[in-house]
PDB file of C-alpha atoms in Angstrom:
ATOM      1  CA  MET I   1      14.464 -14.382   8.207  1.00 45.00           C
ATOM      2  CA  LYS I   2      12.127 -16.796   9.970  1.00 43.00           C
ATOM      3  CA  THR I   3       8.904 -17.940   8.380  1.00 42.00           C
ATOM      4  CA  GLY I   4       6.887 -20.270  10.594  1.00 40.00           C
ATOM      5  CA  ASN I   5       9.145 -23.131  11.633  1.00 34.00           C
ATOM      6  CA  GLN I   6      11.515 -22.421   8.775  1.00 36.00           C
ATOM      7  CA  SER I   7      14.625 -20.307   8.855  1.00 35.00           C
ATOM      8  CA  VAL I   8      15.320 -18.921   5.402  1.00 46.00           C
ATOM      9  CA  GLU I   9      18.023 -16.535   4.234  1.00 51.00           C
ATOM     10  CA  THR I  10      18.248 -16.177   0.470  1.00 75.00           C
ATOM     11  CA  ASP I  11      18.346 -13.703  -2.388  1.00 86.00           C
ATOM     12  CA  PHE I  12      15.412 -12.145  -4.152  1.00 91.00           C
ATOM     13  CA  ILE I  13      15.183 -12.264  -7.931  1.00 90.00           C
ATOM     14  CA  LEU I  14      14.148  -9.083  -9.754  1.00 90.00           C
ATOM     15  CA  SER I  15      12.341  -9.773 -13.021  1.00 86.00           C
ATOM     16  CA  GLY I  16      13.649  -6.416 -14.231  1.00 81.00           C
ATOM     17  CA  LEU I  17      12.478  -3.858 -16.729  1.00 80.00           C
ATOM     18  CA  PHE I  18      14.452  -5.423 -19.575  1.00 68.00           C
ATOM     19  CA  GLN I  19      14.838  -8.861 -21.040  1.00 65.00           C
ATOM     20  CA  TYR I  20      17.710  -9.480 -23.419  1.00 61.00           C
ATOM     21  CA  GLY I  21      16.296  -8.714 -26.861  1.00 62.00           C
ATOM     22  CA  LEU I  22      17.429  -6.012 -29.277  1.00 65.00           C
ATOM     23  CA  VAL I  23      14.586  -3.629 -28.342  1.00 63.00           C
ATOM     24  CA  ASP I  24      15.366  -4.016 -24.655  1.00 73.00           C
ATOM     25  CA  THR I  25      19.028  -3.251 -25.324  1.00 81.00           C
ATOM     26  CA  PHE I  26      18.049   0.057 -26.925  1.00 85.00           C
ATOM     27  CA  LEU I  27      15.724   0.734 -23.975  1.00 84.00           C
ATOM     28  CA  PHE I  28      18.574  -0.022 -21.584  1.00 86.00           C
ATOM     29  CA  VAL I  29      20.904   2.400 -23.387  1.00 89.00           C
ATOM     30  CA  ALA I  30      18.182   5.077 -23.382  1.00 90.00           C
ATOM     31  CA  ILE I  31      17.661   4.745 -19.611  1.00 91.00           C
ATOM     32  CA  VAL I  32      21.413   4.912 -18.930  1.00 93.00           C
ATOM     33  CA  ILE I  33      21.570   8.132 -20.974  1.00 95.00           C
ATOM     34  CA  LEU I  34      18.547   9.543 -19.114  1.00 94.00           C
ATOM     35  CA  TYR I  35      20.212   8.636 -15.821  1.00 95.00           C
ATOM     36  CA  ALA I  36      23.406  10.445 -16.794  1.00 96.00           C
ATOM     37  CA  VAL I  37      21.463  13.521 -17.951  1.00 95.00           C
ATOM     38  CA  ALA I  38      19.398  13.543 -14.738  1.00 95.00           C
ATOM     39  CA  LEU I  39      22.548  13.380 -12.604  1.00 95.00           C
ATOM     40  CA  MET I  40      24.250  16.117 -14.604  1.00 94.00           C
ATOM     41  CA  GLY I  41      21.183  18.407 -14.579  1.00 92.00           C
ATOM     42  CA  ASN I  42      20.598  18.118 -10.840  1.00 94.00           C
ATOM     43  CA  ILE I  43      24.283  18.459  -9.930  1.00 94.00           C
ATOM     44  CA  ILE I  44      24.642  21.578 -12.100  1.00 91.00           C
ATOM     45  CA  LEU I  45      21.533  23.101 -10.505  1.00 92.00           C
ATOM     46  CA  ILE I  46      22.879  22.451  -6.990  1.00 93.00           C
ATOM     47  CA  LEU I  47      26.266  23.976  -7.912  1.00 91.00           C
ATOM     48  CA  LEU I  48      24.620  27.057  -9.429  1.00 90.00           C
ATOM     49  CA  ILE I  49      22.560  27.622  -6.293  1.00 91.00           C
ATOM     50  CA  GLN I  50      25.614  27.182  -4.076  1.00 91.00           C
ATOM     51  CA  LEU I  51      27.982  29.356  -6.133  1.00 89.00           C
ATOM     52  CA  ASP I  52      25.696  32.262  -7.065  1.00 86.00           C
ATOM     53  CA  THR I  53      24.814  34.444  -4.073  1.00 87.00           C
ATOM     54  CA  ARG I  54      21.780  35.827  -5.931  1.00 88.00           C
ATOM     55  CA  LEU I  55      20.218  32.386  -5.630  1.00 88.00           C
ATOM     56  CA  HIS I  56      20.678  32.197  -1.860  1.00 91.00           C
ATOM     57  CA  THR I  57      16.942  32.554  -1.213  1.00 91.00           C
ATOM     58  CA  PRO I  58      14.391  30.203   0.420  1.00 92.00           C
ATOM     59  CA  MET I  59      12.965  29.115  -2.938  1.00 90.00           C
ATOM     60  CA  TYR I  60      16.338  28.015  -4.293  1.00 92.00           C
ATOM     61  CA  PHE I  61      17.338  26.466  -0.993  1.00 94.00           C
ATOM     62  CA  LEU I  62      14.263  24.195  -1.224  1.00 94.00           C
ATOM     63  CA  LEU I  63      14.987  23.598  -4.902  1.00 92.00           C
ATOM     64  CA  SER I  64      18.539  22.470  -4.087  1.00 94.00           C
ATOM     65  CA  GLN I  65      17.079  20.009  -1.569  1.00 95.00           C
ATOM     66  CA  LEU I  66      14.741  18.694  -4.267  1.00 94.00           C
ATOM     67  CA  SER I  67      17.667  18.192  -6.649  1.00 94.00           C
ATOM     68  CA  PHE I  68      19.620  16.333  -3.977  1.00 96.00           C
ATOM     69  CA  MET I  69      16.625  14.035  -3.353  1.00 95.00           C
ATOM     70  CA  ASP I  70      16.257  13.419  -7.097  1.00 95.00           C
ATOM     71  CA  ILE I  71      19.921  12.401  -7.359  1.00 96.00           C
ATOM     72  CA  MET I  72      19.482   9.977  -4.463  1.00 96.00           C
ATOM     73  CA  ASN I  73      16.128   8.728  -5.749  1.00 94.00           C
ATOM     74  CA  ILE I  74      17.241   7.809  -9.252  1.00 95.00           C
ATOM     75  CA  SER I  75      20.515   6.373  -7.893  1.00 95.00           C
ATOM     76  CA  THR I  76      18.578   4.013  -5.615  1.00 95.00           C
ATOM     77  CA  THR I  77      17.082   2.068  -8.523  1.00 93.00           C
ATOM     78  CA  VAL I  78      18.874   2.602 -11.841  1.00 93.00           C
ATOM     79  CA  PRO I  79      22.451   1.480 -10.943  1.00 93.00           C
ATOM     80  CA  LYS I  80      21.256  -1.883  -9.608  1.00 91.00           C
ATOM     81  CA  MET I  81      18.981  -2.331 -12.606  1.00 89.00           C
ATOM     82  CA  THR I  82      21.815  -1.623 -15.055  1.00 88.00           C
ATOM     83  CA  THR I  83      24.265  -3.835 -13.130  1.00 88.00           C
ATOM     84  CA  ASN I  84      21.858  -6.766 -13.281  1.00 85.00           C
ATOM     85  CA  PHE I  85      21.348  -6.261 -17.012  1.00 83.00           C
ATOM     86  CA  LEU I  86      25.071  -6.079 -17.801  1.00 84.00           C
ATOM     87  CA  SER I  87      25.978  -9.033 -15.580  1.00 83.00           C
ATOM     88  CA  ASN I  88      23.084 -11.152 -16.858  1.00 79.00           C
ATOM     89  CA  SER I  89      22.068 -11.591 -13.222  1.00 81.00           C
ATOM     90  CA  LYS I  90      18.756 -10.653 -11.645  1.00 85.00           C
ATOM     91  CA  THR I  91      19.462 -11.273  -7.980  1.00 89.00           C
ATOM     92  CA  ILE I  92      19.452  -8.864  -5.078  1.00 92.00           C
ATOM     93  CA  THR I  93      20.378  -9.919  -1.555  1.00 92.00           C
ATOM     94  CA  PHE I  94      17.796  -9.853   1.208  1.00 92.00           C
ATOM     95  CA  LEU I  95      19.685  -7.026   2.955  1.00 93.00           C
ATOM     96  CA  GLY I  96      20.108  -5.172  -0.328  1.00 93.00           C
ATOM     97  CA  CYS I  97      16.377  -5.374  -0.936  1.00 94.00           C
ATOM     98  CA  VAL I  98      15.649  -4.072   2.573  1.00 95.00           C
ATOM     99  CA  ILE I  99      18.001  -1.112   2.096  1.00 96.00           C
ATOM    100  CA  GLN I 100      16.676  -0.311  -1.388  1.00 96.00           C
ATOM    101  CA  ALA I 101      13.028  -0.434  -0.277  1.00 96.00           C
ATOM    102  CA  PHE I 102      13.750   1.716   2.785  1.00 97.00           C
ATOM    103  CA  LEU I 103      15.754   4.354   0.906  1.00 96.00           C
ATOM    104  CA  PHE I 104      13.187   4.572  -1.861  1.00 96.00           C
ATOM    105  CA  MET I 105      10.334   5.112   0.607  1.00 96.00           C
ATOM    106  CA  VAL I 106      12.342   7.681   2.583  1.00 97.00           C
ATOM    107  CA  LEU I 107      13.207   9.678  -0.525  1.00 96.00           C
ATOM    108  CA  GLY I 108       9.745   9.367  -2.070  1.00 94.00           C
ATOM    109  CA  GLY I 109       7.955  10.439   1.098  1.00 95.00           C
ATOM    110  CA  THR I 110      10.368  13.287   1.779  1.00 96.00           C
ATOM    111  CA  GLU I 111      10.089  14.618  -1.767  1.00 95.00           C
ATOM    112  CA  ALA I 112       6.291  14.463  -1.614  1.00 95.00           C
ATOM    113  CA  LEU I 113       6.297  16.669   1.496  1.00 95.00           C
ATOM    114  CA  LEU I 114       9.012  18.982   0.162  1.00 95.00           C
ATOM    115  CA  LEU I 115       6.997  19.760  -2.985  1.00 93.00           C
ATOM    116  CA  GLY I 116       4.149  20.833  -0.719  1.00 93.00           C
ATOM    117  CA  PHE I 117       6.476  23.153   1.219  1.00 94.00           C
ATOM    118  CA  MET I 118       7.746  24.609  -2.065  1.00 91.00           C
ATOM    119  CA  SER I 119       4.194  25.521  -3.061  1.00 90.00           C
ATOM    120  CA  TYR I 120       3.771  27.240   0.318  1.00 92.00           C
ATOM    121  CA  ASP I 121       6.935  29.243  -0.377  1.00 91.00           C
ATOM    122  CA  ARG I 122       5.533  30.532  -3.692  1.00 86.00           C
ATOM    123  CA  TYR I 123       2.171  31.230  -2.077  1.00 90.00           C
ATOM    124  CA  VAL I 124       3.734  33.402   0.635  1.00 91.00           C
ATOM    125  CA  ALA I 125       6.081  35.153  -1.827  1.00 88.00           C
ATOM    126  CA  ILE I 126       3.238  36.245  -4.101  1.00 84.00           C
ATOM    127  CA  CYS I 127       0.326  36.698  -1.696  1.00 86.00           C
ATOM    128  CA  TYR I 128       2.213  38.077   1.323  1.00 89.00           C
ATOM    129  CA  PRO I 129       5.433  39.618  -0.080  1.00 88.00           C
ATOM    130  CA  LEU I 130       5.918  42.014   2.854  1.00 91.00           C
ATOM    131  CA  HIS I 131       5.818  39.154   5.360  1.00 92.00           C
ATOM    132  CA  TYR I 132       7.948  36.818   3.222  1.00 92.00           C
ATOM    133  CA  PRO I 133      11.271  37.407   5.068  1.00 92.00           C
ATOM    134  CA  ILE I 134       9.577  36.488   8.351  1.00 93.00           C
ATOM    135  CA  LEU I 135       7.375  33.608   7.159  1.00 92.00           C
ATOM    136  CA  MET I 136      10.185  32.051   5.119  1.00 93.00           C
ATOM    137  CA  SER I 137      13.231  32.776   7.259  1.00 92.00           C
ATOM    138  CA  LYS I 138      16.296  30.550   7.141  1.00 92.00           C
ATOM    139  CA  LYS I 139      15.230  28.917  10.412  1.00 94.00           C
ATOM    140  CA  ILE I 140      11.775  28.084   9.065  1.00 95.00           C
ATOM    141  CA  CYS I 141      13.271  26.701   5.837  1.00 95.00           C
ATOM    142  CA  TRP I 142      15.507  24.333   7.793  1.00 96.00           C
ATOM    143  CA  PHE I 143      12.539  23.369   9.967  1.00 96.00           C
ATOM    144  CA  MET I 144      10.515  22.464   6.843  1.00 96.00           C
ATOM    145  CA  VAL I 145      13.322  20.360   5.381  1.00 96.00           C
ATOM    146  CA  THR I 146      13.943  18.613   8.707  1.00 96.00           C
ATOM    147  CA  CYS I 147      10.241  17.839   9.130  1.00 96.00           C
ATOM    148  CA  ALA I 148      10.109  16.400   5.602  1.00 96.00           C
ATOM    149  CA  TRP I 149      13.142  14.156   6.165  1.00 96.00           C
ATOM    150  CA  MET I 150      12.014  12.990   9.599  1.00 97.00           C
ATOM    151  CA  SER I 151       8.429  12.271   8.517  1.00 95.00           C
ATOM    152  CA  GLY I 152       9.561  10.375   5.419  1.00 95.00           C
ATOM    153  CA  SER I 153      12.112   8.373   7.434  1.00 96.00           C
ATOM    154  CA  ILE I 154       9.707   7.414  10.234  1.00 96.00           C
ATOM    155  CA  ILE I 155       6.983   6.251   7.838  1.00 95.00           C
ATOM    156  CA  ALA I 156       9.498   4.354   5.681  1.00 96.00           C
ATOM    157  CA  LEU I 157      11.056   2.664   8.721  1.00 96.00           C
ATOM    158  CA  GLY I 158       7.656   1.466   9.956  1.00 95.00           C
ATOM    159  CA  HIS I 159       6.692  -0.023   6.595  1.00 95.00           C
ATOM    160  CA  THR I 160      10.123  -1.581   6.028  1.00 96.00           C
ATOM    161  CA  LEU I 161      10.224  -3.289   9.435  1.00 95.00           C
ATOM    162  CA  TYR I 162       6.706  -4.656   8.976  1.00 94.00           C
ATOM    163  CA  ILE I 163       6.916  -5.902   5.386  1.00 93.00           C
ATOM    164  CA  PHE I 164      10.243  -7.706   5.851  1.00 93.00           C
ATOM    165  CA  HIS I 165       8.977  -9.550   8.927  1.00 91.00           C
ATOM    166  CA  LEU I 166       6.155 -11.119   6.923  1.00 89.00           C
ATOM    167  CA  PRO I 167       6.625 -14.655   5.518  1.00 88.00           C
ATOM    168  CA  PHE I 168       7.572 -14.717   1.826  1.00 86.00           C
ATOM    169  CA  CYS I 169       6.470 -18.252   1.007  1.00 79.00           C
ATOM    170  CA  ARG I 170       4.942 -17.914  -2.450  1.00 65.00           C
ATOM    171  CA  SER I 171       8.032 -17.019  -4.403  1.00 73.00           C
ATOM    172  CA  TRP I 172      11.251 -15.043  -4.132  1.00 86.00           C
ATOM    173  CA  VAL I 173      10.784 -13.553  -7.616  1.00 89.00           C
ATOM    174  CA  ILE I 174       9.848  -9.871  -7.468  1.00 90.00           C
ATOM    175  CA  ASN I 175       7.995  -8.920 -10.635  1.00 89.00           C
ATOM    176  CA  HIS I 176       9.552  -5.462 -10.757  1.00 90.00           C
ATOM    177  CA  PHE I 177      12.875  -3.752 -11.483  1.00 91.00           C
ATOM    178  CA  PHE I 178      13.446  -2.798  -7.832  1.00 93.00           C
ATOM    179  CA  CYS I 179      12.190  -3.696  -4.362  1.00 94.00           C
ATOM    180  CA  GLU I 180       8.976  -1.711  -4.032  1.00 93.00           C
ATOM    181  CA  LEU I 181       6.339  -2.209  -1.354  1.00 92.00           C
ATOM    182  CA  PRO I 182       3.372  -3.251  -3.570  1.00 90.00           C
ATOM    183  CA  SER I 183       5.546  -5.781  -5.433  1.00 90.00           C
ATOM    184  CA  LEU I 184       6.786  -7.284  -2.154  1.00 91.00           C
ATOM    185  CA  LEU I 185       3.233  -7.658  -0.861  1.00 89.00           C
ATOM    186  CA  GLN I 186       2.481  -9.997  -3.750  1.00 86.00           C
ATOM    187  CA  LEU I 187       5.044 -12.476  -2.364  1.00 89.00           C
ATOM    188  CA  VAL I 188       3.491 -12.662   1.112  1.00 88.00           C
ATOM    189  CA  CYS I 189       1.542 -15.820   1.840  1.00 85.00           C
ATOM    190  CA  GLN I 190      -0.672 -14.488   4.611  1.00 86.00           C
ATOM    191  CA  ASP I 191      -3.629 -12.110   4.523  1.00 85.00           C
ATOM    192  CA  THR I 192      -2.409  -8.514   4.192  1.00 85.00           C
ATOM    193  CA  SER I 193      -5.767  -6.798   3.701  1.00 85.00           C
ATOM    194  CA  THR I 194      -5.557  -4.975   7.046  1.00 89.00           C
ATOM    195  CA  TYR I 195      -2.014  -3.797   6.360  1.00 91.00           C
ATOM    196  CA  GLU I 196      -3.078  -2.572   2.920  1.00 89.00           C
ATOM    197  CA  TYR I 197      -5.361  -0.077   4.638  1.00 91.00           C
ATOM    198  CA  THR I 198      -2.274   1.255   6.423  1.00 92.00           C
ATOM    199  CA  VAL I 199      -0.482   1.586   3.080  1.00 91.00           C
ATOM    200  CA  LEU I 200      -3.533   3.366   1.664  1.00 91.00           C
ATOM    201  CA  LEU I 201      -3.654   5.760   4.623  1.00 92.00           C
ATOM    202  CA  SER I 202       0.065   6.497   4.305  1.00 92.00           C
ATOM    203  CA  GLY I 203      -0.368   7.180   0.602  1.00 91.00           C
ATOM    204  CA  LEU I 204      -3.225   9.594   1.222  1.00 92.00           C
ATOM    205  CA  ILE I 205      -1.301  11.480   3.919  1.00 92.00           C
ATOM    206  CA  ILE I 206       2.071  11.630   2.151  1.00 93.00           C
ATOM    207  CA  LEU I 207       0.820  12.045  -1.424  1.00 94.00           C
ATOM    208  CA  LEU I 208      -2.749  13.315  -1.599  1.00 93.00           C
ATOM    209  CA  LEU I 209      -2.609  15.974   1.141  1.00 93.00           C
ATOM    210  CA  PRO I 210       0.495  17.757  -0.260  1.00 93.00           C
ATOM    211  CA  PHE I 211      -0.943  17.522  -3.785  1.00 94.00           C
ATOM    212  CA  MET I 212      -4.209  19.131  -2.641  1.00 94.00           C
ATOM    213  CA  THR I 213      -2.162  21.803  -0.866  1.00 92.00           C
ATOM    214  CA  ILE I 214      -0.288  22.551  -4.086  1.00 92.00           C
ATOM    215  CA  LEU I 215      -3.517  22.811  -6.104  1.00 92.00           C
ATOM    216  CA  ALA I 216      -5.090  25.084  -3.490  1.00 91.00           C
ATOM    217  CA  SER I 217      -2.026  27.349  -3.218  1.00 89.00           C
ATOM    218  CA  CYS I 218      -1.713  27.678  -7.007  1.00 87.00           C
ATOM    219  CA  ALA I 219      -5.420  28.512  -7.276  1.00 87.00           C
ATOM    220  CA  ARG I 220      -5.048  31.166  -4.573  1.00 87.00           C
ATOM    221  CA  VAL I 221      -1.908  32.612  -6.192  1.00 84.00           C
ATOM    222  CA  LEU I 222      -3.597  32.896  -9.601  1.00 83.00           C
ATOM    223  CA  PHE I 223      -6.676  34.469  -8.021  1.00 83.00           C
ATOM    224  CA  VAL I 224      -4.580  37.119  -6.258  1.00 81.00           C
ATOM    225  CA  VAL I 225      -2.349  37.835  -9.244  1.00 79.00           C
ATOM    226  CA  PHE I 226      -5.178  38.217 -11.752  1.00 79.00           C
ATOM    227  CA  GLN I 227      -6.709  40.878  -9.511  1.00 78.00           C
ATOM    228  CA  MET I 228      -3.589  42.950 -10.165  1.00 71.00           C
ATOM    229  CA  SER I 229      -3.171  45.046 -13.265  1.00 58.00           C
ATOM    230  CA  SER I 230       0.419  44.009 -13.950  1.00 63.00           C
ATOM    231  CA  GLY I 231       0.603  41.799 -17.018  1.00 66.00           C
ATOM    232  CA  LYS I 232       4.219  40.931 -16.226  1.00 67.00           C
ATOM    233  CA  GLY I 233       3.260  39.736 -12.741  1.00 65.00           C
ATOM    234  CA  GLN I 234       0.457  37.640 -14.153  1.00 70.00           C
ATOM    235  CA  THR I 235       2.766  36.006 -16.684  1.00 73.00           C
ATOM    236  CA  ARG I 236       5.384  35.222 -14.053  1.00 70.00           C
ATOM    237  CA  ALA I 237       2.775  33.752 -11.660  1.00 70.00           C
ATOM    238  CA  VAL I 238       1.296  31.555 -14.379  1.00 74.00           C
ATOM    239  CA  SER I 239       4.793  30.378 -15.345  1.00 72.00           C
ATOM    240  CA  THR I 240       5.685  29.580 -11.720  1.00 71.00           C
ATOM    241  CA  CYS I 241       2.445  27.708 -11.010  1.00 78.00           C
ATOM    242  CA  SER I 242       2.465  25.805 -14.292  1.00 78.00           C
ATOM    243  CA  SER I 243       6.053  24.629 -13.719  1.00 75.00           C
ATOM    244  CA  HIS I 244       5.247  23.455 -10.209  1.00 76.00           C
ATOM    245  CA  LEU I 245       2.008  21.765 -11.324  1.00 85.00           C
ATOM    246  CA  ILE I 246       3.760  19.845 -14.103  1.00 82.00           C
ATOM    247  CA  VAL I 247       6.296  18.411 -11.663  1.00 80.00           C
ATOM    248  CA  ALA I 248       3.711  17.790  -8.940  1.00 88.00           C
ATOM    249  CA  SER I 249       1.126  16.152 -11.193  1.00 89.00           C
ATOM    250  CA  LEU I 250       3.640  13.774 -12.734  1.00 89.00           C
ATOM    251  CA  PHE I 251       4.982  12.769  -9.318  1.00 92.00           C
ATOM    252  CA  TYR I 252       1.786  12.601  -7.257  1.00 94.00           C
ATOM    253  CA  VAL I 253      -0.602  11.083  -9.813  1.00 93.00           C
ATOM    254  CA  THR I 254       1.734   8.198 -10.654  1.00 93.00           C
ATOM    255  CA  GLY I 255       2.569   7.676  -6.964  1.00 92.00           C
ATOM    256  CA  LEU I 256      -1.110   7.661  -5.972  1.00 92.00           C
ATOM    257  CA  SER I 257      -1.955   5.162  -8.707  1.00 91.00           C
ATOM    258  CA  THR I 258       0.605   2.751  -7.211  1.00 90.00           C
ATOM    259  CA  TYR I 259       0.101   3.220  -3.473  1.00 91.00           C
ATOM    260  CA  THR I 260      -3.675   3.700  -3.287  1.00 88.00           C
ATOM    261  CA  THR I 261      -4.694   0.938  -5.696  1.00 84.00           C
ATOM    262  CA  PRO I 262      -5.946  -2.275  -4.010  1.00 80.00           C
ATOM    263  CA  HIS I 263      -3.520  -5.196  -4.051  1.00 73.00           C
ATOM    264  CA  SER I 264      -5.866  -7.305  -6.195  1.00 74.00           C
ATOM    265  CA  LEU I 265      -5.939  -4.682  -8.961  1.00 77.00           C
ATOM    266  CA  HIS I 266      -2.178  -4.341  -9.339  1.00 76.00           C
ATOM    267  CA  SER I 267      -0.720  -5.341 -12.700  1.00 82.00           C
ATOM    268  CA  PRO I 268       3.054  -5.984 -12.679  1.00 82.00           C
ATOM    269  CA  GLU I 269       3.585  -4.543 -16.151  1.00 84.00           C
ATOM    270  CA  GLN I 270       1.512  -1.480 -15.345  1.00 86.00           C
ATOM    271  CA  ASP I 271       3.367  -1.017 -12.049  1.00 88.00           C
ATOM    272  CA  LYS I 272       6.707  -1.094 -13.884  1.00 89.00           C
ATOM    273  CA  ALA I 273       5.575   1.458 -16.469  1.00 88.00           C
ATOM    274  CA  VAL I 274       4.167   3.812 -13.824  1.00 91.00           C
ATOM    275  CA  ALA I 275       7.251   3.428 -11.622  1.00 92.00           C
ATOM    276  CA  VAL I 276       9.463   4.622 -14.491  1.00 91.00           C
ATOM    277  CA  PHE I 277       7.784   8.028 -14.208  1.00 91.00           C
ATOM    278  CA  TYR I 278       8.496   8.659 -10.528  1.00 92.00           C
ATOM    279  CA  THR I 279      11.871   6.901 -10.423  1.00 93.00           C
ATOM    280  CA  ILE I 280      13.431   8.139 -13.687  1.00 92.00           C
ATOM    281  CA  ILE I 281      11.333  10.696 -15.585  1.00 92.00           C
ATOM    282  CA  THR I 282      10.545  13.016 -12.656  1.00 91.00           C
ATOM    283  CA  PRO I 283      14.184  13.313 -11.429  1.00 92.00           C
ATOM    284  CA  LEU I 284      15.161  13.943 -15.053  1.00 92.00           C
ATOM    285  CA  LEU I 285      12.597  16.684 -15.706  1.00 90.00           C
ATOM    286  CA  ASN I 286      12.766  18.565 -12.388  1.00 88.00           C
ATOM    287  CA  PRO I 287      16.015  20.496 -12.962  1.00 87.00           C
ATOM    288  CA  PHE I 288      15.026  21.445 -16.506  1.00 85.00           C
ATOM    289  CA  ILE I 289      11.470  22.496 -15.677  1.00 84.00           C
ATOM    290  CA  TYR I 290      12.674  24.641 -12.782  1.00 79.00           C
ATOM    291  CA  SER I 291      15.705  26.093 -14.574  1.00 76.00           C
ATOM    292  CA  LEU I 292      14.988  26.488 -18.292  1.00 68.00           C
ATOM    293  CA  ARG I 293      11.875  28.548 -17.527  1.00 66.00           C
ATOM    294  CA  ASN I 294      13.637  30.517 -14.792  1.00 74.00           C
ATOM    295  CA  LYS I 295      15.532  33.659 -15.827  1.00 78.00           C
ATOM    296  CA  GLU I 296      17.452  33.837 -12.539  1.00 81.00           C
ATOM    297  CA  VAL I 297      18.849  30.310 -12.922  1.00 82.00           C
ATOM    298  CA  MET I 298      19.702  30.835 -16.594  1.00 80.00           C
ATOM    299  CA  GLY I 299      21.360  34.137 -15.672  1.00 83.00           C
ATOM    300  CA  ALA I 300      23.429  32.369 -13.013  1.00 81.00           C
ATOM    301  CA  LEU I 301      24.473  29.757 -15.576  1.00 80.00           C
ATOM    302  CA  ARG I 302      25.550  32.426 -18.054  1.00 83.00           C
ATOM    303  CA  ARG I 303      27.540  34.251 -15.368  1.00 83.00           C
ATOM    304  CA  LEU I 304      29.235  31.007 -14.355  1.00 79.00           C
ATOM    305  CA  LEU I 305      30.156  30.125 -17.953  1.00 79.00           C
ATOM    306  CA  ALA I 306      31.424  33.671 -18.533  1.00 73.00           C
TER     307      ALA I 306
END
């Protein structure tokens, strides 16, 4: 990488989430266990959806995509973090940092859009059940997933190419447990105020718009359902919307707090704590929130175990 008249190629140093005290060791063990549980939960959910033909519907197809993204998302950050802790090393190569930052942005952006599409699926299923087979055909489902992946990849590629062509002349120590865009901006020695507006705009488009769509669709679903006389339908709609809102709120609110906050107001410790939610907690909770409260998934699990 060239910075001014200098040609520099070196490793970054990640300050990490842990130090090497007793409390941090327990925290490390807890995160490794959470990682294993998240992997197991998402893999089991994907297998159930693939093996049980009753779950071959648009909703579960999108849910299997979400589980796949969660597996990739948590595997982008936690393995490197645990390796550094066990090896007593905090370095990450320049190329490794580029790849990690790119993959994390791709997966984060794609998941943000996919959650919005999932809310649309529930909206159509409840508000327009007769048109559901047409509005949520297999072709349209694949189109949604493709759009999410392509949009997330294009935005991530643009940000990755730009940020890693800036001069890092303040320090090579990243005050974070992985290579994340806001943390990298703190190492740049030139004015990035204009670029920060681009980051803010990207955050609003990728995070805020889908979140507003989810809130609006859930409000519309509840309005339609509570006009019906069926108490069972009302209970199921409330359960569906509440599950989706729990996942969405945890993911979008923490993401917005990181990517729409001005550079000058970022606190490294706060950024680490918030990042734990959308890198570890959300991938852990998703399969359980969508399965434990879902009779069809639990039925599929019982049939598989039987």
